[in-house]
Amino acid sequence: ENLPLVARRGVDDRYPPQKKSFMMLHYMYEHYIDRFEWFARADDDVFVRTDKLEQFLRSIDSSKPQFIGQAGRGNSEEFGLLSLEFDENFCMGGPGVIMSRETLRRGGDDWNGKVFWVVT
């Protein structure tokens, strides 16, 4: 009842959830870009040690584009479908990703629910 949920039109449950994630990033860009240095995207079952996360983030320059997460290549069924070379990876969404204000700013209005080529 008191949980501040934001409903976005056009969200579906397709996998991978790129459209849903980009719509969420656009909402954060529109409403919070000037209020925070760091932004997180995480699943609802992620446990965060906020004291350790804060300590870690304070050691990094938040004015530079930073995209932090657990590196991965997807599951075996996705291999070859994600346009990744053998030695490339991306930040997996499940464990969550953290991005600096500058990273979110650079996406700007392009986060607006668009699915575009993503390489991390």
PDB file of C-alpha atoms in Angstrom, residues 28-107:
ATOM      1  CA  MET A  28      14.843   7.562 -13.515  1.00  0.00           C
ATOM      2  CA  TYR A  29      16.424   9.948 -16.029  1.00  0.00           C
ATOM      3  CA  GLU A  30      13.281  12.103 -16.255  1.00  0.00           C
ATOM      4  CA  HIS A  31      12.593  12.320 -12.521  1.00  0.00           C
ATOM      5  CA  TYR A  32      15.840  11.772 -10.605  1.00  0.00           C
ATOM      6  CA  ILE A  33      18.872  12.628 -12.764  1.00  0.00           C
ATOM      7  CA  ASP A  34      19.767  15.718 -10.717  1.00  0.00           C
ATOM      8  CA  ARG A  35      18.966  14.222  -7.319  1.00  0.00           C
ATOM      9  CA  PHE A  36      21.376  11.279  -7.091  1.00  0.00           C
ATOM     10  CA  GLU A  37      24.955  10.401  -8.039  1.00  0.00           C
ATOM     11  CA  TRP A  38      24.319   6.677  -8.469  1.00  0.00           C
ATOM     12  CA  PHE A  39      21.426   4.623  -9.847  1.00  0.00           C
ATOM     13  CA  ALA A  40      20.681   0.927  -9.385  1.00  0.00           C
ATOM     14  CA  ARG A  41      18.699  -1.607 -11.348  1.00  0.00           C
ATOM     15  CA  ALA A  42      18.121  -4.849  -9.465  1.00  0.00           C
ATOM     16  CA  ASP A  43      15.601  -7.656  -9.292  1.00  0.00           C
ATOM     17  CA  ASP A  44      13.186  -7.826  -6.390  1.00  0.00           C
ATOM     18  CA  ASP A  45      15.074 -10.708  -4.765  1.00  0.00           C
ATOM     19  CA  VAL A  46      18.477  -8.979  -4.536  1.00  0.00           C
ATOM     20  CA  PHE A  47      19.944  -8.411  -1.088  1.00  0.00           C
ATOM     21  CA  VAL A  48      22.143  -5.310  -0.866  1.00  0.00           C
ATOM     22  CA  ARG A  49      24.606  -4.557   1.918  1.00  0.00           C
ATOM     23  CA  THR A  50      24.055  -0.821   1.649  1.00  0.00           C
ATOM     24  CA  ASP A  51      26.901   0.052   4.011  1.00  0.00           C
ATOM     25  CA  LYS A  52      29.397  -1.866   1.840  1.00  0.00           C
ATOM     26  CA  LEU A  53      27.885  -0.529  -1.378  1.00  0.00           C
ATOM     27  CA  GLU A  54      28.112   3.050  -0.129  1.00  0.00           C
ATOM     28  CA  GLN A  55      31.735   2.541   0.927  1.00  0.00           C
ATOM     29  CA  PHE A  56      32.582   1.086  -2.489  1.00  0.00           C
ATOM     30  CA  LEU A  57      30.780   3.812  -4.477  1.00  0.00           C
ATOM     31  CA  ARG A  58      32.427   6.596  -2.488  1.00  0.00           C
ATOM     32  CA  SER A  59      35.778   5.293  -3.761  1.00  0.00           C
ATOM     33  CA  ILE A  60      34.754   5.768  -7.420  1.00  0.00           C
ATOM     34  CA  ASP A  61      34.477   9.002  -9.422  1.00  0.00           C
ATOM     35  CA  SER A  62      30.738   9.407 -10.010  1.00  0.00           C
ATOM     36  CA  SER A  63      31.251  12.225 -12.528  1.00  0.00           C
ATOM     37  CA  LYS A  64      32.617   9.713 -15.059  1.00  0.00           C
ATOM     38  CA  PRO A  65      30.499   7.189 -16.952  1.00  0.00           C
ATOM     39  CA  GLN A  66      30.494   4.072 -14.779  1.00  0.00           C
ATOM     40  CA  PHE A  67      28.496   0.873 -15.357  1.00  0.00           C
ATOM     41  CA  ILE A  68      29.139  -1.710 -12.663  1.00  0.00           C
ATOM     42  CA  GLY A  69      27.815  -5.249 -12.376  1.00  0.00           C
ATOM     43  CA  GLN A  70      28.507  -8.973 -12.489  1.00  0.00           C
ATOM     44  CA  ALA A  71      30.065  -9.881 -15.819  1.00  0.00           C
ATOM     45  CA  GLY A  72      28.397 -12.675 -17.780  1.00  0.00           C
ATOM     46  CA  ARG A  73      27.641 -14.069 -21.219  1.00  0.00           C
ATOM     47  CA  GLY A  74      24.068 -15.277 -20.742  1.00  0.00           C
ATOM     48  CA  ASN A  75      23.001 -18.902 -20.465  1.00  0.00           C
ATOM     49  CA  SER A  76      23.937 -21.663 -22.909  1.00  0.00           C
ATOM     50  CA  GLU A  77      20.694 -21.272 -24.891  1.00  0.00           C
ATOM     51  CA  GLU A  78      21.511 -17.592 -25.500  1.00  0.00           C
ATOM     52  CA  PHE A  79      25.082 -18.178 -26.703  1.00  0.00           C
ATOM     53  CA  GLY A  80      25.422 -16.755 -30.205  1.00  0.00           C
ATOM     54  CA  LEU A  81      22.162 -14.798 -29.920  1.00  0.00           C
ATOM     55  CA  LEU A  82      23.471 -11.861 -27.891  1.00  0.00           C
ATOM     56  CA  SER A  83      25.950 -10.630 -30.528  1.00  0.00           C
ATOM     57  CA  LEU A  84      28.859 -11.131 -28.156  1.00  0.00           C
ATOM     58  CA  GLU A  85      32.237 -12.409 -29.266  1.00  0.00           C
ATOM     59  CA  PHE A  86      33.787 -15.320 -27.341  1.00  0.00           C
ATOM     60  CA  ASP A  87      35.874 -13.030 -25.106  1.00  0.00           C
ATOM     61  CA  GLU A  88      33.135 -10.391 -24.558  1.00  0.00           C
ATOM     62  CA  ASN A  89      30.590 -10.151 -21.759  1.00  0.00           C
ATOM     63  CA  PHE A  90      27.909  -7.859 -20.363  1.00  0.00           C
ATOM     64  CA  CYS A  91      26.622  -6.870 -16.931  1.00  0.00           C
ATOM     65  CA  MET A  92      23.966  -9.418 -16.020  1.00  0.00           C
ATOM     66  CA  GLY A  93      20.688  -7.952 -14.789  1.00  0.00           C
ATOM     67  CA  GLY A  94      19.827 -10.539 -12.127  1.00  0.00           C
ATOM     68  CA  PRO A  95      22.434  -9.546  -9.539  1.00  0.00           C
ATOM     69  CA  GLY A  96      21.805  -5.897 -10.378  1.00  0.00           C
ATOM     70  CA  VAL A  97      23.781  -3.120 -11.996  1.00  0.00           C
ATOM     71  CA  ILE A  98      24.887   0.266 -10.722  1.00  0.00           C
ATOM     72  CA  MET A  99      25.444   3.250 -12.980  1.00  0.00           C
ATOM     73  CA  SER A 100      26.712   6.750 -12.388  1.00  0.00           C
ATOM     74  CA  ARG A 101      24.653   9.843 -13.118  1.00  0.00           C
ATOM     75  CA  GLU A 102      26.838  10.459 -16.172  1.00  0.00           C
ATOM     76  CA  THR A 103      25.976   7.042 -17.601  1.00  0.00           C
ATOM     77  CA  LEU A 104      22.251   7.635 -17.103  1.00  0.00           C
ATOM     78  CA  ARG A 105      22.574  11.163 -18.521  1.00  0.00           C
ATOM     79  CA  ARG A 106      24.293   9.903 -21.679  1.00  0.00           C
ATOM     80  CA  GLY A 107      21.341   7.625 -22.371  1.00  0.00           C
TER      81      GLY A 107
END
